[in-house]
Amino acid sequence: MTDEKDFLSGYDPGDFPAFAVTADVVLLTMRAGRLCVLLIERGGPPFKGMWAFPGGFVKLDENLDQAASRELQEETGISGIDLTQFASYGDPDRDPRMRVVTVSYLAVVPDLPSPQASTDAAKARFWPVDDVEGTLAFDHDRILGDALSHLRTVVEYSPLAASFCEREFTVADLRRVYESIWGVDLDPSNFQRKVLGIDDFLVPTDRQSSSSAGGGRPARLYRLGKVSELRPPILPPD
Amino acid sequence: MTDEKDFLSGYDPGDFPAFAVTADVVLLTMRAGRLCVLLIERGGPPFKGMWAFPGGFVKLDENLDQAASRELQEETGISGIDLTQFASYGDPDRDPRMRVVTVSYLAVVPDLPSPQASTDAAKARFWPVDDVEGTLAFDHDRILGDALSHLRTVVEYSPLAASFCEREFTVADLRRVYESIWGVDLDPSNFQRKVLGIDDFLVPTDRQSSSSAGGGRPARLYRLGKVSELRPPILPPD
DNA sequence: ACAAAAGTGTTGAGAGTACACCCATGC
DNA sequence: GCATGGGTGTACTCTCAACACTTTTGT
């Protein structure tokens, strides 16, 4: 009966509950067919020695998106990738030090070189998602779970899965991404026809993959087209 | 280079940028075939006299979901409905008074009695969405746009559209909801077969609608079942 | 009887799956 | 040649949109 009155009419600036706001980045990649997440080992309390997402305080003169990419750049050296906000978390006890609301972002990248090479963030590395579930600092386990279910949903209806691939990739590369995410096997020939039949999804190059591993016909290389929506969706069979 | 160090190692509590955090509710309903949104007229600066979503400061001892339903209840008297978070907004200048991050929730309800009857929130009313786009306080126009596109997406793959209907409703009621949201005409007979063919979506009652308006065969009344996902999705033709 | 809305039957077009088969490369 | 993976052809199945038609009410 008081707060919202203050909010609706005039009030004394500074007369509001003070929160810290952070931006966290759940950055996913695919390594050897396993879904991996970029984590940073915490050097101090709370949760010292545990692993958490890159992220940190939003500054007073930047917006939420900017904070997320700045923190990612500062802590891991990674920049120039798409970050999309997917949820915010603000339970009273999620950080024992103070009241923090975190705005969480999802990023999907190809298999990058390990981040320690790039900056001073020596404690950053990729972990297979299955190996860390249930072990993260703060409420980051819950956030990771939400990020993964968000990923699995979005990937059916958007070309996001192609972000796991390099700039040029084969249809089989893309198929293996979907197979990993859904844990199913897809028929290579039908998958090929399906994705090539979607307008503006894959644009062919005139280059071919070097058929490196033990033979087999080289595959054509594609680049991601400008499609924004996959209709009909790419679904796992049943 | 300083903030995130503080965040990773120890630091002085209180040594962080102080934000206000609010929870806003975009509550949608369907009236006479038009999509409507619940708004509150602002009684004081800034944006005095303009309309905005119900919402207000998150308190230090409640979580974000609780803040959203509390504010909705206090400002409009509406309670007991599902609120789902869909996005957060925190541009530096979105509120001229201070730095505010707002966590936005979407709610979908049947045609409720006008809210002024229930509480002291005399300035709350439903507005047709088309009539207010571009006129709202703060960045609420952008939030409304995001809420609507979120609605249109979610409605294809979830039973959310049924939340626009009363507890018992006919297939035609539900069809008119989809027609309004997508702005298309759907074939009544095909729509009927489609939705009744989805397991656990609609559960029949033994009651019928009173065929009130000008004749026509009374329709069976249904209740919403326990399905959580619509596969295949309900799509507009083309 | 007639209009209006609910609900069913039928059919033809298109999409998806399974799988046979051909192509290009490494060994 | 043979193994391996890329890519095409084909036939069967299933779904869905279109629309004719029957059912049940109000006037």
GROMACS .gro file of N, CA and C (backbone and C1' of nucleotides) in nm, chain A residues 172 175 189 192-193 216-217 219-220, chain D residues 3-11:
model
   90
  172ALA      N    1   2.610  -3.257  -4.269
  172ALA     CA    2   2.633  -3.358  -4.164
  172ALA      C    3   2.676  -3.292  -4.034
  175ARG      N    4   2.365  -3.177  -3.886
  175ARG     CA    5   2.285  -3.290  -3.837
  175ARG      C    6   2.337  -3.341  -3.703
  189SER      N    7   1.987  -3.884  -4.510
  189SER     CA    8   1.933  -3.839  -4.638
  189SER      C    9   1.808  -3.753  -4.619
  192GLN      N   10   1.902  -3.413  -4.487
  192GLN     CA   11   1.957  -3.331  -4.594
  192GLN      C   12   1.845  -3.262  -4.674
  193ARG      N   13   1.750  -3.345  -4.720
  193ARG     CA   14   1.643  -3.286  -4.800
  193ARG      C   15   1.564  -3.184  -4.719
  216GLY      N   16   3.539  -4.146  -4.764
  216GLY     CA   17   3.405  -4.095  -4.782
  216GLY      C   18   3.406  -3.974  -4.874
  217ARG      N   19   3.297  -3.958  -4.942
  217ARG     CA   20   3.285  -3.849  -5.037
  217ARG      C   21   3.289  -3.714  -4.965
  219ALA      N   22   3.192  -3.344  -4.862
  219ALA     CA   23   3.059  -3.281  -4.859
  219ALA      C   24   3.069  -3.135  -4.898
  220ARG      N   25   2.963  -3.087  -4.956
  220ARG     CA   26   2.957  -2.945  -4.989
  220ARG      C   27   2.953  -2.862  -4.861
  506DA       P   28   3.435  -5.407  -4.768
  506DA     O5'   29   3.446  -5.286  -4.664
  506DA     C5'   30   3.575  -5.249  -4.615
  506DA     C4'   31   3.576  -5.103  -4.579
  506DA     C3'   32   3.450  -5.054  -4.510
  506DA     O3'   33   3.488  -4.975  -4.399
  506DA     C1'   34   3.499  -4.916  -4.696
  507DT       P   35   3.380  -4.924  -4.290
  507DT     O5'   36   3.359  -4.771  -4.332
  507DT     C5'   37   3.472  -4.686  -4.345
  507DT     C4'   38   3.426  -4.551  -4.395
  507DT     C3'   39   3.291  -4.508  -4.341
  507DT     O3'   40   3.302  -4.379  -4.285
  507DT     C1'   41   3.298  -4.481  -4.575
  508DG       P   42   3.202  -4.330  -4.167
  508DG     O5'   43   3.119  -4.215  -4.237
  508DG     C5'   44   3.187  -4.094  -4.266
  508DG     C4'   45   3.135  -4.039  -4.394
  508DG     C3'   46   2.992  -3.980  -4.386
  508DG     O3'   47   2.997  -3.844  -4.422
  508DG     C1'   48   3.023  -4.110  -4.580
  509DG       P   49   2.869  -3.753  -4.437
  509DG     O5'   50   2.854  -3.737  -4.595
  509DG     C5'   51   2.958  -3.671  -4.665
  509DG     C4'   52   2.917  -3.642  -4.808
  509DG     C3'   53   2.788  -3.561  -4.822
  509DG     O3'   54   2.802  -3.474  -4.933
  509DG     C1'   55   2.760  -3.773  -4.923
  510DG       P   56   2.691  -3.357  -4.953
  510DG     O5'   57   2.578  -3.433  -5.036
  510DG     C5'   58   2.603  -3.460  -5.174
  510DG     C4'   59   2.496  -3.550  -5.228
  510DG     C3'   60   2.352  -3.497  -5.220
  510DG     O3'   61   2.313  -3.457  -5.352
  510DG     C1'   62   2.369  -3.731  -5.182
  511DT       P   63   2.163  -3.424  -5.391
  511DT     O5'   64   2.104  -3.561  -5.445
  511DT     C5'   65   2.159  -3.619  -5.562
  511DT     C4'   66   2.070  -3.730  -5.616
  511DT     C3'   67   1.924  -3.692  -5.639
  511DT     O3'   68   1.880  -3.753  -5.759
  511DT     C1'   69   1.933  -3.876  -5.495
  512DG       P   70   1.736  -3.718  -5.820
  512DG     O5'   71   1.673  -3.864  -5.844
  512DG     C5'   72   1.741  -3.980  -5.800
  512DG     C4'   73   1.648  -4.101  -5.811
  512DG     C3'   74   1.504  -4.073  -5.847
  512DG     O3'   75   1.451  -4.188  -5.912
  512DG     C1'   76   1.513  -4.150  -5.623
  513DT       P   77   1.299  -4.201  -5.959
  513DT     O5'   78   1.230  -4.277  -5.837
  513DT     C5'   79   1.282  -4.401  -5.794
  513DT     C4'   80   1.186  -4.465  -5.695
  513DT     C3'   81   1.039  -4.430  -5.713
  513DT     O3'   82   0.962  -4.542  -5.677
  513DT     C1'   83   1.102  -4.372  -5.497
  514DA       P   84   0.821  -4.571  -5.746
  514DA     O5'   85   0.748  -4.666  -5.641
  514DA     C5'   86   0.826  -4.750  -5.556
  514DA     C4'   87   0.768  -4.745  -5.415
  514DA     C3'   88   0.615  -4.731  -5.409
  514DA     O3'   89   0.568  -4.814  -5.306
  514DA     C1'   90   0.715  -4.563  -5.282
   0.00000   0.00000   0.00000
